[in-house]
Amino acid sequence: MTTPATAPEPVPVPGSPDGAASRPAGSLAPEAARRLATTTKTPPQNRAVTSRWLLRVLPWVPVAAGTYRVNRRLVYEVGNGRIDFCATGTEVRVIPGELTELPALAGLDDEAALRALADSCVQREYAAGQRIAEAGAPAEGVVMIAHGKVRKHAPGAYDTDVALAVLAGGEFAGDETLPTALAAGSGESAGAAAWGYGLTALTRCTVLVLPLAGVRRLAARSAALRERLAGVSGRSGAGTPRRNSRGEADITLASGHEGEPALPSAFADYEPEPREYRLGVAQTVLRVHTRVADLYSEPMDQVREQLRLTVTALRERQEHELINNRDFGLLHNAAPAQRFHTRGGPPTPDDLDLLISRRRNTHVLLAHPRALAAIGRECNRRGVAPRETGFRGHRVRAWRGIPLLPCDKIPVTAQGLTSVLALRTGVEKQGVVGLHQPGIPEEIEPSLNVRFMGIDEQALIGYLVSVYFSAAVLVPDALGILEDVEV
């Protein structure tokens, strides 16, 4: 007895009114065919990839010995740094040793005198728009800004107020009046020192005032302080080294003379202890199971793809360290005289002009993408359209012909503040350079190598992936920073 043949299972016909099966399948279904077909695959995609403009614009200098020494001419520092403060609740105090950043107190090593000066400081609060000092009024003392922004201005030639600078946390004004404390104590008028400019709070400010009266009383008891202030007030140039406009030891020259006068002798003195930059490193250990490497490397090599993604992550970290590393990162290596503040909050065209005007050449401007958007908004508000320029085969926005490049490694604080960097690059321009060491063992890219570490007891293959790098600022004006930019 034979079993009747089973009829093919009917399949629904698209568009039938009741969706019921109406005829059998006449061909292989796509769902079944896909089980025998090979899909077209992409390599693993990485969403964390950025343009990494900083790595591209820096000229990379080979460092054969792992250390790069920057030789400069001798510079006579006169305390042109910034003052640090400590806070307990709402009370702010100046760190005593930081008072030596004031030019008149530079080199003072009397710790008791510095503590007494710090204790004599008076804390004051100012609202936005309030006057801190008036030009021509008697100077009460040194104003040290602990928090906020202060506009420094002076009367202009045509009954206008001329903006001189914007001061912010850590900066100070009125330090030139300190030597007059001795003169006032010797019987001259206590009001001899007067403000040569005015100070107005742009934001809510916390300042500490070092009163001249306190300095005068302390100088009567401290011989070191008295001698230091007397040396500053009695300078005539004969007892101090001559310096050029950049603070370097001057090279004495003669010009415009006639006859046969005795010519001055000169030499270019060097820094006795030049700074040395050591290469930093970013590393990781890449692990791949032998079973994955053996069985699943077609059509794409699993080890190669894992290595490609790892190298990309290392390059991102490399750019982050070049910006933020506390040893060689650009944000921490700008000279105090090359740090500027916005006149208000957002970055205006005036602020960008100030930033690029303080160096003899600016090659690129780096900013967080949110800062670039803020720059665009301020330009639109003024009716100014930033132009585009060609740069490394790309069309990018520019200001005064200088490329404005995005860099998301520049941090943005929780308060919405960030920085804009201005760089001059190259050894021949005395600019900013990147440092690396090509030719290292098992190198796959310059200064980046992959070293086989063996196979462990869990059958995991280990590869040590390393990249060696650093950055150097050859002269201070090669790098400038516009700080406290509101985005």
Short mmCIF file of C-alpha atoms in Angstrom, two decimals:
data_model
loop_
_atom_site.label_atom_id
_atom_site.label_comp_id
_atom_site.label_asym_id
_atom_site.label_seq_id
_atom_site.Cartn_x
_atom_site.Cartn_y
_atom_site.Cartn_z
CA MET A 1 0.00 0.00 0.00
CA THR A 2 1.54 3.29 -1.07
CA THR A 3 1.38 6.60 0.77
CA PRO A 4 -0.07 9.40 -1.35
CA ALA A 5 2.42 12.09 -2.29
CA THR A 6 2.23 15.23 -0.16
CA ALA A 7 1.31 18.29 -2.15
CA PRO A 8 3.60 21.35 -1.87
CA GLU A 9 2.56 23.66 0.92
CA PRO A 10 0.78 26.65 -0.58
CA VAL A 11 2.23 30.11 0.00
CA PRO A 12 0.26 33.31 0.37
CA VAL A 13 -0.06 35.47 -2.70
CA PRO A 14 0.65 39.15 -2.05
CA GLY A 15 -2.44 41.24 -2.53
CA SER A 16 -4.96 38.46 -1.96
CA PRO A 17 -8.03 39.75 -0.20
CA ASP A 18 -7.96 37.35 2.74
CA GLY A 19 -4.20 36.66 2.81
CA ALA A 20 -4.95 32.93 2.44
CA ALA A 21 -2.63 30.53 0.63
CA SER A 22 -3.57 30.37 -3.01
CA ARG A 23 -0.66 28.69 -4.86
CA PRO A 24 2.50 26.65 -4.11
CA ALA A 25 6.07 28.20 -4.10
CA GLY A 26 7.61 28.18 -7.52
CA SER A 27 11.20 29.23 -6.59
CA LEU A 28 13.73 29.31 -3.75
CA ALA A 29 12.78 31.88 -1.12
CA PRO A 30 15.26 34.76 -0.46
CA GLU A 31 15.43 33.84 3.23
CA ALA A 32 16.69 30.37 2.32
CA ALA A 33 19.07 31.68 -0.33
CA ARG A 34 20.80 34.03 2.16
CA ARG A 35 21.98 31.02 4.16
CA LEU A 36 24.22 30.02 1.26
CA ALA A 37 25.32 33.49 0.21
CA THR A 38 28.30 35.52 1.52
CA THR A 39 27.38 39.00 2.70
CA THR A 40 29.37 42.09 1.77
CA LYS A 41 31.02 43.32 4.98
CA THR A 42 32.63 46.53 6.07
CA PRO A 43 35.67 46.73 8.30
CA PRO A 44 34.79 47.50 11.94
CA GLN A 45 33.71 51.14 12.15
CA ASN A 46 34.96 53.46 14.91
CA ARG A 47 32.80 56.37 16.06
CA ALA A 48 35.58 57.87 18.22
CA VAL A 49 37.73 58.92 15.25
CA THR A 50 38.36 62.67 14.91
CA SER A 51 40.26 64.77 12.40
CA ARG A 52 43.33 64.96 14.71
CA TRP A 53 44.48 68.24 13.15
CA LEU A 54 47.16 68.86 15.77
CA LEU A 55 49.03 65.69 14.80
CA ARG A 56 48.94 66.81 11.19
CA VAL A 57 50.02 70.43 11.59
CA LEU A 58 52.94 69.83 13.98
CA PRO A 59 56.32 69.34 12.26
CA TRP A 60 57.78 66.17 13.79
CA VAL A 61 61.42 66.37 14.83
CA PRO A 62 63.40 63.09 15.24
CA VAL A 63 64.84 62.72 18.74
CA ALA A 64 67.59 60.11 18.53
CA ALA A 65 68.44 59.99 22.24
CA GLY A 66 64.89 60.22 23.63
CA THR A 67 65.57 63.73 25.02
CA TYR A 68 65.28 67.10 23.25
CA ARG A 69 67.09 70.09 24.71
CA VAL A 70 65.86 73.60 23.88
CA ASN A 71 68.74 76.08 24.12
CA ARG A 72 67.77 79.73 24.50
CA ARG A 73 69.48 83.00 25.20
CA LEU A 74 69.79 83.96 28.83
CA VAL A 75 66.63 85.63 30.15
CA TYR A 76 66.45 87.71 33.32
CA GLU A 77 63.11 86.84 34.88
CA VAL A 78 61.48 89.55 36.96
CA GLY A 79 58.51 87.69 38.41
CA ASN A 80 56.09 87.96 35.50
CA GLY A 81 54.11 84.89 36.47
CA ARG A 82 50.78 84.41 38.17
CA ILE A 83 49.84 84.28 41.82
CA ASP A 84 48.12 81.23 43.31
CA PHE A 85 45.55 81.40 46.09
CA CYS A 86 43.96 78.99 48.53
CA ALA A 87 40.36 79.17 49.68
CA THR A 88 38.51 78.03 52.79
CA GLY A 89 34.83 78.50 52.16
CA THR A 90 34.43 82.11 51.07
CA GLU A 91 37.74 83.19 52.57
CA VAL A 92 40.58 83.51 50.08
CA ARG A 93 44.24 83.74 51.06
CA VAL A 94 47.36 84.24 49.00
CA ILE A 95 50.08 81.60 49.28
CA PRO A 96 53.02 83.48 50.88
CA GLY A 97 55.66 82.15 48.50
CA GLU A 98 53.58 83.27 45.52
CA LEU A 99 54.15 86.91 46.45
CA THR A 100 57.63 86.62 44.89
CA GLU A 101 55.83 86.66 41.53
CA LEU A 102 55.46 90.41 42.08
CA PRO A 103 58.44 92.01 40.30
CA ALA A 104 59.31 94.18 43.31
CA LEU A 105 59.46 91.11 45.57
CA ALA A 106 61.15 88.71 43.15
CA GLY A 107 64.01 86.91 44.89
CA LEU A 108 62.89 87.76 48.42
CA ASP A 109 63.78 84.71 50.56
CA ASP A 110 62.59 85.93 53.97
CA GLU A 111 59.78 83.45 54.73
CA ALA A 112 58.64 85.34 57.82
CA ALA A 113 58.32 88.56 55.82
CA LEU A 114 56.36 86.79 53.08
CA ARG A 115 53.97 85.28 55.64
CA ALA A 116 53.46 88.66 57.27
CA LEU A 117 52.75 90.25 53.87
CA ALA A 118 50.26 87.51 53.07
CA ASP A 119 48.52 88.01 56.42
CA SER A 120 48.18 91.76 55.79
CA CYS A 121 46.22 91.26 52.56
CA VAL A 122 42.60 92.42 52.63
CA GLN A 123 39.88 90.53 50.75
CA ARG A 124 37.31 92.55 48.81
CA GLU A 125 34.33 91.72 46.59
CA TYR A 126 33.24 93.76 43.57
CA ALA A 127 30.16 93.50 41.38
CA ALA A 128 30.27 93.71 37.60
CA GLY A 129 30.81 97.31 36.48
CA GLN A 130 32.13 98.51 39.83
CA ARG A 131 35.33 100.59 39.89
CA ILE A 132 38.26 99.01 41.72
CA ALA A 133 40.76 101.81 41.08
CA GLU A 134 40.54 105.24 39.49
CA ALA A 135 43.29 106.71 37.30
CA GLY A 136 45.04 109.53 39.15
CA ALA A 137 43.71 108.54 42.57
CA PRO A 138 46.15 107.63 45.36
CA ALA A 139 47.21 104.00 45.15
CA GLU A 140 46.29 102.03 48.24
CA GLY A 141 48.26 98.90 47.38
CA VAL A 142 48.66 95.97 45.02
CA VAL A 143 45.44 94.47 43.65
CA MET A 144 45.66 90.68 43.18
CA ILE A 145 42.76 89.03 41.37
CA ALA A 146 41.65 85.74 42.89
CA HIS A 147 38.50 85.29 40.81
CA GLY A 148 36.76 87.11 37.97
CA LYS A 149 37.81 89.48 35.20
CA VAL A 150 39.00 93.08 35.49
CA ARG A 151 39.33 95.65 32.71
CA LYS A 152 42.48 97.75 32.81
CA HIS A 153 41.94 101.11 31.10
CA ALA A 154 43.32 104.63 30.92
CA PRO A 155 42.08 108.05 29.70
CA GLY A 156 42.62 108.45 25.97
CA ALA A 157 43.88 111.43 24.00
CA TYR A 158 40.39 112.41 22.79
CA ASP A 159 38.32 112.14 25.97
CA THR A 160 37.81 108.43 25.45
CA ASP A 161 38.59 105.48 27.65
CA VAL A 162 41.31 103.25 26.16
CA ALA A 163 41.30 99.55 27.06
CA LEU A 164 44.80 98.41 28.02
CA ALA A 165 44.22 94.78 28.98
CA VAL A 166 41.85 92.29 30.57
CA LEU A 167 43.15 90.76 33.80
CA ALA A 168 41.83 87.55 35.34
CA GLY A 169 42.49 85.11 38.17
CA GLY A 170 46.15 85.02 39.21
CA GLU A 171 47.08 88.36 37.66
CA PHE A 172 47.75 91.60 39.51
CA ALA A 173 48.00 95.37 39.12
CA GLY A 174 49.66 98.16 41.07
CA ASP A 175 52.87 96.26 41.83
CA GLU A 176 54.87 99.23 40.55
CA THR A 177 53.81 101.19 43.64
CA LEU A 178 55.53 98.87 46.12
CA PRO A 179 58.93 100.65 46.09
CA THR A 180 57.19 103.90 47.03
CA ALA A 181 56.31 102.40 50.42
CA LEU A 182 59.87 103.12 51.56
CA ALA A 183 59.76 106.70 50.28
CA ALA A 184 56.48 107.31 52.11
CA GLY A 185 58.01 105.90 55.26
CA SER A 186 60.98 108.27 55.08
CA GLY A 187 58.84 111.36 55.42
CA GLU A 188 57.56 111.96 51.91
CA SER A 189 53.89 112.21 51.20
CA ALA A 190 52.06 108.96 51.63
CA GLY A 191 49.99 109.81 48.58
CA ALA A 192 52.96 110.09 46.25
CA ALA A 193 52.01 106.80 44.54
CA ALA A 194 49.02 107.24 42.24
CA TRP A 195 47.20 104.97 39.86
CA GLY A 196 48.33 105.49 36.28
CA TYR A 197 45.29 103.60 35.01
CA GLY A 198 41.86 102.52 36.12
CA LEU A 199 40.49 99.08 37.01
CA THR A 200 36.85 98.11 36.49
CA ALA A 201 35.28 94.74 37.29
CA LEU A 202 33.89 93.06 34.18
CA THR A 203 32.37 90.22 36.19
CA ARG A 204 31.83 89.56 39.86
CA CYS A 205 35.35 89.67 41.30
CA THR A 206 37.18 88.59 44.41
CA VAL A 207 40.46 90.47 44.92
CA LEU A 208 43.11 90.65 47.61
CA VAL A 209 44.73 94.02 48.28
CA LEU A 210 48.28 94.15 49.66
CA PRO A 211 48.20 97.58 51.38
CA LEU A 212 51.21 99.86 51.08
CA ALA A 213 50.81 100.80 54.73
CA GLY A 214 51.34 97.18 55.76
CA VAL A 215 54.37 96.90 53.49
CA ARG A 216 55.79 100.08 55.04
CA ARG A 217 55.39 98.79 58.60
CA LEU A 218 56.90 95.42 57.75
CA ALA A 219 59.85 96.99 55.90
CA ALA A 220 60.77 98.81 59.10
CA ARG A 221 61.24 95.40 60.79
CA SER A 222 62.56 93.25 57.94
CA ALA A 223 66.01 94.14 56.61
CA ALA A 224 65.63 91.71 53.68
CA LEU A 225 62.39 93.35 52.53
CA ARG A 226 63.81 96.82 53.04
CA GLU A 227 66.92 96.03 51.00
CA ARG A 228 64.85 94.40 48.28
CA LEU A 229 62.52 97.39 47.88
CA ALA A 230 65.43 99.83 48.09
CA GLY A 231 67.22 97.95 45.32
CA VAL A 232 64.15 98.12 43.10
CA SER A 233 63.49 101.82 43.73
CA GLY A 234 67.16 102.73 43.26
CA ARG A 235 67.67 101.01 39.94
CA SER A 236 69.40 103.19 37.40
CA GLY A 237 70.51 100.50 35.01
CA ALA A 238 74.13 100.42 36.09
CA GLY A 239 73.75 97.75 38.73
CA THR A 240 71.34 95.51 36.83
CA PRO A 241 71.91 93.53 33.63
CA ARG A 242 70.68 95.20 30.49
CA ARG A 243 67.83 93.41 28.80
CA ASN A 244 66.07 93.65 25.47
CA SER A 245 62.30 93.91 25.04
CA ARG A 246 61.94 90.13 25.48
CA GLY A 247 63.91 90.00 28.71
CA GLU A 248 67.00 88.45 27.14
CA ALA A 249 70.53 89.49 28.05
CA ASP A 250 71.24 92.41 25.75
CA ILE A 251 73.91 92.39 23.05
CA THR A 252 75.57 95.82 23.25
CA LEU A 253 75.84 97.51 19.85
CA ALA A 254 76.95 100.89 18.51
CA SER A 255 75.45 102.75 15.58
CA GLY A 256 75.38 106.27 14.14
CA HIS A 257 78.86 107.10 15.37
CA GLU A 258 81.58 108.95 13.51
CA GLY A 259 85.33 108.87 13.70
CA GLU A 260 87.07 106.13 15.64
CA PRO A 261 85.31 105.69 18.98
CA ALA A 262 85.90 102.63 21.10
CA LEU A 263 83.32 100.02 20.09
CA PRO A 264 81.48 98.08 22.77
CA SER A 265 82.22 94.42 23.24
CA ALA A 266 79.39 91.95 23.45
CA PHE A 267 78.44 88.29 23.41
CA ALA A 268 75.20 86.34 23.40
CA ASP A 269 74.82 84.61 26.75
CA TYR A 270 72.90 81.33 27.02
CA GLU A 271 70.62 79.86 29.64
CA PRO A 272 72.76 77.88 32.08
CA GLU A 273 70.07 75.22 32.58
CA PRO A 274 68.07 74.82 29.35
CA ARG A 275 64.90 72.80 29.46
CA GLU A 276 64.97 69.21 28.26
CA TYR A 277 61.88 67.43 26.92
CA ARG A 278 61.69 63.67 27.36
CA LEU A 279 59.51 61.56 25.12
CA GLY A 280 56.27 60.44 26.69
CA VAL A 281 54.55 57.17 25.88
CA ALA A 282 51.04 55.84 25.37
CA GLN A 283 50.77 52.03 25.54
CA THR A 284 48.34 49.16 25.70
CA VAL A 285 48.44 45.37 25.47
CA LEU A 286 46.31 43.97 22.65
CA ARG A 287 45.07 40.43 23.30
CA VAL A 288 43.58 38.11 20.66
CA HIS A 289 42.57 34.49 21.25
CA THR A 290 44.40 31.99 19.08
CA ARG A 291 41.10 30.35 18.10
CA VAL A 292 39.83 33.66 16.72
CA ALA A 293 43.07 34.34 14.88
CA ASP A 294 43.15 30.83 13.38
CA LEU A 295 39.52 30.21 12.44
CA TYR A 296 37.93 33.58 11.81
CA SER A 297 40.47 35.52 9.74
CA GLU A 298 38.63 35.28 6.42
CA PRO A 299 37.74 37.44 4.62
CA MET A 300 39.24 39.94 7.12
CA ASP A 301 42.32 39.36 9.25
CA GLN A 302 41.06 39.65 12.83
CA VAL A 303 44.48 40.55 14.25
CA ARG A 304 44.98 43.24 11.65
CA GLU A 305 41.58 44.78 12.32
CA GLN A 306 42.11 44.69 16.09
CA LEU A 307 45.49 46.35 15.63
CA ARG A 308 44.06 49.04 13.35
CA LEU A 309 41.43 50.02 15.90
CA THR A 310 43.99 49.99 18.71
CA VAL A 311 46.41 52.24 16.79
CA THR A 312 43.56 54.67 16.09
CA ALA A 313 42.76 54.85 19.82
CA LEU A 314 46.44 55.44 20.62
CA ARG A 315 46.62 58.31 18.13
CA GLU A 316 43.57 59.90 19.74
CA ARG A 317 45.22 59.59 23.15
CA GLN A 318 48.44 61.01 21.71
CA GLU A 319 46.67 64.18 20.61
CA HIS A 320 44.92 64.42 23.98
CA GLU A 321 48.26 64.25 25.80
CA LEU A 322 49.84 66.84 23.50
CA ILE A 323 47.09 69.23 24.63
CA ASN A 324 46.53 68.30 28.27
CA ASN A 325 49.66 66.62 29.65
CA ARG A 326 50.88 68.59 32.67
CA ASP A 327 54.54 68.13 31.66
CA PHE A 328 54.63 68.92 27.94
CA GLY A 329 50.99 69.62 27.02
CA LEU A 330 50.39 72.89 25.20
CA LEU A 331 47.74 74.13 27.65
CA HIS A 332 50.29 73.96 30.49
CA ASN A 333 53.34 75.29 28.62
CA ALA A 334 52.19 78.69 27.41
CA ALA A 335 54.12 81.56 28.98
CA PRO A 336 52.13 83.81 31.35
CA ALA A 337 52.65 86.77 29.00
CA GLN A 338 51.06 84.73 26.20
CA ARG A 339 47.81 84.01 28.06
CA PHE A 340 44.95 86.35 27.25
CA HIS A 341 41.32 86.71 28.25
CA THR A 342 38.21 87.64 26.34
CA ARG A 343 36.90 91.17 26.84
CA GLY A 344 33.53 89.80 27.73
CA GLY A 345 32.65 86.12 27.64
CA PRO A 346 32.21 84.75 24.11
CA PRO A 347 35.15 84.93 21.67
CA THR A 348 34.76 88.08 19.59
CA PRO A 349 36.74 89.13 16.50
CA ASP A 350 38.57 91.62 18.74
CA ASP A 351 39.74 88.77 20.97
CA LEU A 352 41.03 86.77 18.01
CA ASP A 353 42.89 89.83 16.73
CA LEU A 354 44.52 90.28 20.13
CA LEU A 355 45.56 86.63 20.18
CA ILE A 356 47.21 86.60 16.76
CA SER A 357 48.82 90.03 17.16
CA ARG A 358 51.09 88.92 20.01
CA ARG A 359 53.44 86.83 17.86
CA ARG A 360 55.32 87.59 14.72
CA ASN A 361 53.51 84.86 12.80
CA THR A 362 50.57 82.59 13.54
CA HIS A 363 50.18 79.48 11.41
CA VAL A 364 47.03 77.88 12.86
CA LEU A 365 44.30 78.45 15.44
CA LEU A 366 42.96 75.42 17.31
CA ALA A 367 39.62 75.45 19.13
CA HIS A 368 36.96 73.07 20.38
CA PRO A 369 34.09 72.68 17.88
CA ARG A 370 31.78 74.44 20.35
CA ALA A 371 34.24 77.35 20.47
CA LEU A 372 34.24 77.50 16.67
CA ALA A 373 30.45 77.73 16.77
CA ALA A 374 30.69 80.53 19.35
CA ILE A 375 33.16 82.39 17.12
CA GLY A 376 30.72 82.06 14.25
CA ARG A 377 27.86 83.44 16.35
CA GLU A 378 29.87 86.48 17.41
CA CYS A 379 30.93 87.12 13.82
CA ASN A 380 27.31 86.88 12.68
CA ARG A 381 26.27 89.31 15.42
CA ARG A 382 28.74 91.86 14.04
CA GLY A 383 27.95 91.14 10.41
CA VAL A 384 31.40 89.67 9.77
CA ALA A 385 31.67 86.48 7.75
CA PRO A 386 34.79 84.34 8.40
CA ARG A 387 36.23 83.29 5.08
CA GLU A 388 37.41 79.87 4.02
CA THR A 389 40.90 78.94 2.95
CA GLY A 390 42.60 75.93 1.46
CA PHE A 391 44.67 73.97 3.98
CA ARG A 392 46.28 70.58 3.41
CA GLY A 393 43.81 69.76 0.66
CA HIS A 394 40.75 70.80 2.69
CA ARG A 395 38.51 73.86 2.80
CA VAL A 396 38.46 75.19 6.36
CA ARG A 397 37.24 78.36 8.04
CA ALA A 398 39.88 81.03 8.61
CA TRP A 399 40.37 84.28 10.46
CA ARG A 400 42.66 86.84 8.83
CA GLY A 401 43.80 84.05 6.52
CA ILE A 402 44.79 81.80 9.46
CA PRO A 403 43.08 78.38 9.47
CA LEU A 404 40.60 77.79 12.31
CA LEU A 405 40.90 74.06 12.99
CA PRO A 406 38.69 71.94 15.30
CA CYS A 407 40.22 70.00 18.18
CA ASP A 408 37.84 68.30 20.60
CA LYS A 409 40.72 67.43 22.96
CA ILE A 410 40.71 71.02 24.25
CA PRO A 411 38.56 70.69 27.38
CA VAL A 412 35.28 72.51 28.02
CA THR A 413 34.52 73.01 31.71
CA ALA A 414 31.17 72.44 33.35
CA GLN A 415 30.71 76.23 33.31
CA GLY A 416 31.06 76.24 29.51
CA LEU A 417 34.59 77.70 29.42
CA THR A 418 37.32 76.60 27.03
CA SER A 419 40.47 77.91 25.33
CA VAL A 420 41.65 78.85 21.85
CA LEU A 421 45.26 78.06 20.91
CA ALA A 422 47.40 80.04 18.46
CA LEU A 423 50.50 78.28 17.16
CA ARG A 424 53.53 79.13 15.12
CA THR A 425 55.11 75.86 14.04
CA GLY A 426 58.47 74.66 12.80
CA VAL A 427 62.10 74.70 13.91
CA GLU A 428 63.11 77.28 11.30
CA LYS A 429 60.35 79.62 12.59
CA GLN A 430 61.23 79.05 16.26
CA GLY A 431 57.79 77.63 16.79
CA VAL A 432 56.08 74.60 18.30
CA VAL A 433 57.33 71.18 17.20
CA GLY A 434 56.33 67.60 17.85
CA LEU A 435 58.97 65.16 19.05
CA HIS A 436 59.23 61.48 18.17
CA GLN A 437 61.82 58.78 17.60
CA PRO A 438 61.48 56.95 14.28
CA GLY A 439 63.38 53.75 13.63
CA ILE A 440 62.54 51.98 16.89
CA PRO A 441 62.40 48.13 16.86
CA GLU A 442 59.36 46.48 15.26
CA GLU A 443 58.02 49.82 14.10
CA ILE A 444 54.86 49.92 11.97
CA GLU A 445 54.54 53.73 11.89
CA PRO A 446 57.09 56.41 12.83
CA SER A 447 57.70 56.11 16.60
CA LEU A 448 54.91 53.50 16.95
CA ASN A 449 55.74 49.82 17.31
CA VAL A 450 54.00 46.51 17.96
CA ARG A 451 55.95 43.91 19.91
CA PHE A 452 54.91 40.25 20.24
CA MET A 453 54.60 39.27 23.91
CA GLY A 454 53.92 35.55 23.49
CA ILE A 455 50.94 33.28 24.15
CA ASP A 456 49.77 32.72 27.70
CA GLU A 457 48.16 29.64 29.32
CA GLN A 458 44.69 30.78 28.22
CA ALA A 459 45.82 30.71 24.56
CA LEU A 460 45.73 34.51 24.33
CA ILE A 461 48.20 36.19 21.99
CA GLY A 462 49.62 39.39 23.45
CA TYR A 463 50.95 42.40 21.52
CA LEU A 464 52.46 45.46 23.22
CA VAL A 465 51.47 48.55 21.21
CA SER A 466 53.42 51.73 22.04
CA VAL A 467 53.72 55.24 20.66
CA TYR A 468 56.44 57.65 21.84
CA PHE A 469 55.97 61.41 21.51
CA SER A 470 56.24 64.85 23.09
CA ALA A 471 56.05 68.52 22.09
CA ALA A 472 58.37 71.49 22.60
CA VAL A 473 57.81 75.25 22.50
CA LEU A 474 61.06 76.71 21.18
CA VAL A 475 60.40 80.33 22.18
CA PRO A 476 57.57 81.63 24.39
CA ASP A 477 55.72 83.64 21.72
CA ALA A 478 55.32 80.54 19.54
CA LEU A 479 52.25 79.56 21.57
CA GLY A 480 49.42 81.79 22.75
CA ILE A 481 46.16 80.91 24.52
CA LEU A 482 42.88 82.79 24.72
CA GLU A 483 41.45 81.61 28.05
CA ASP A 484 38.03 81.59 29.68
CA VAL A 485 36.20 81.51 26.35
CA GLU A 486 32.46 81.08 26.89
CA VAL A 487 30.80 78.71 24.48
#
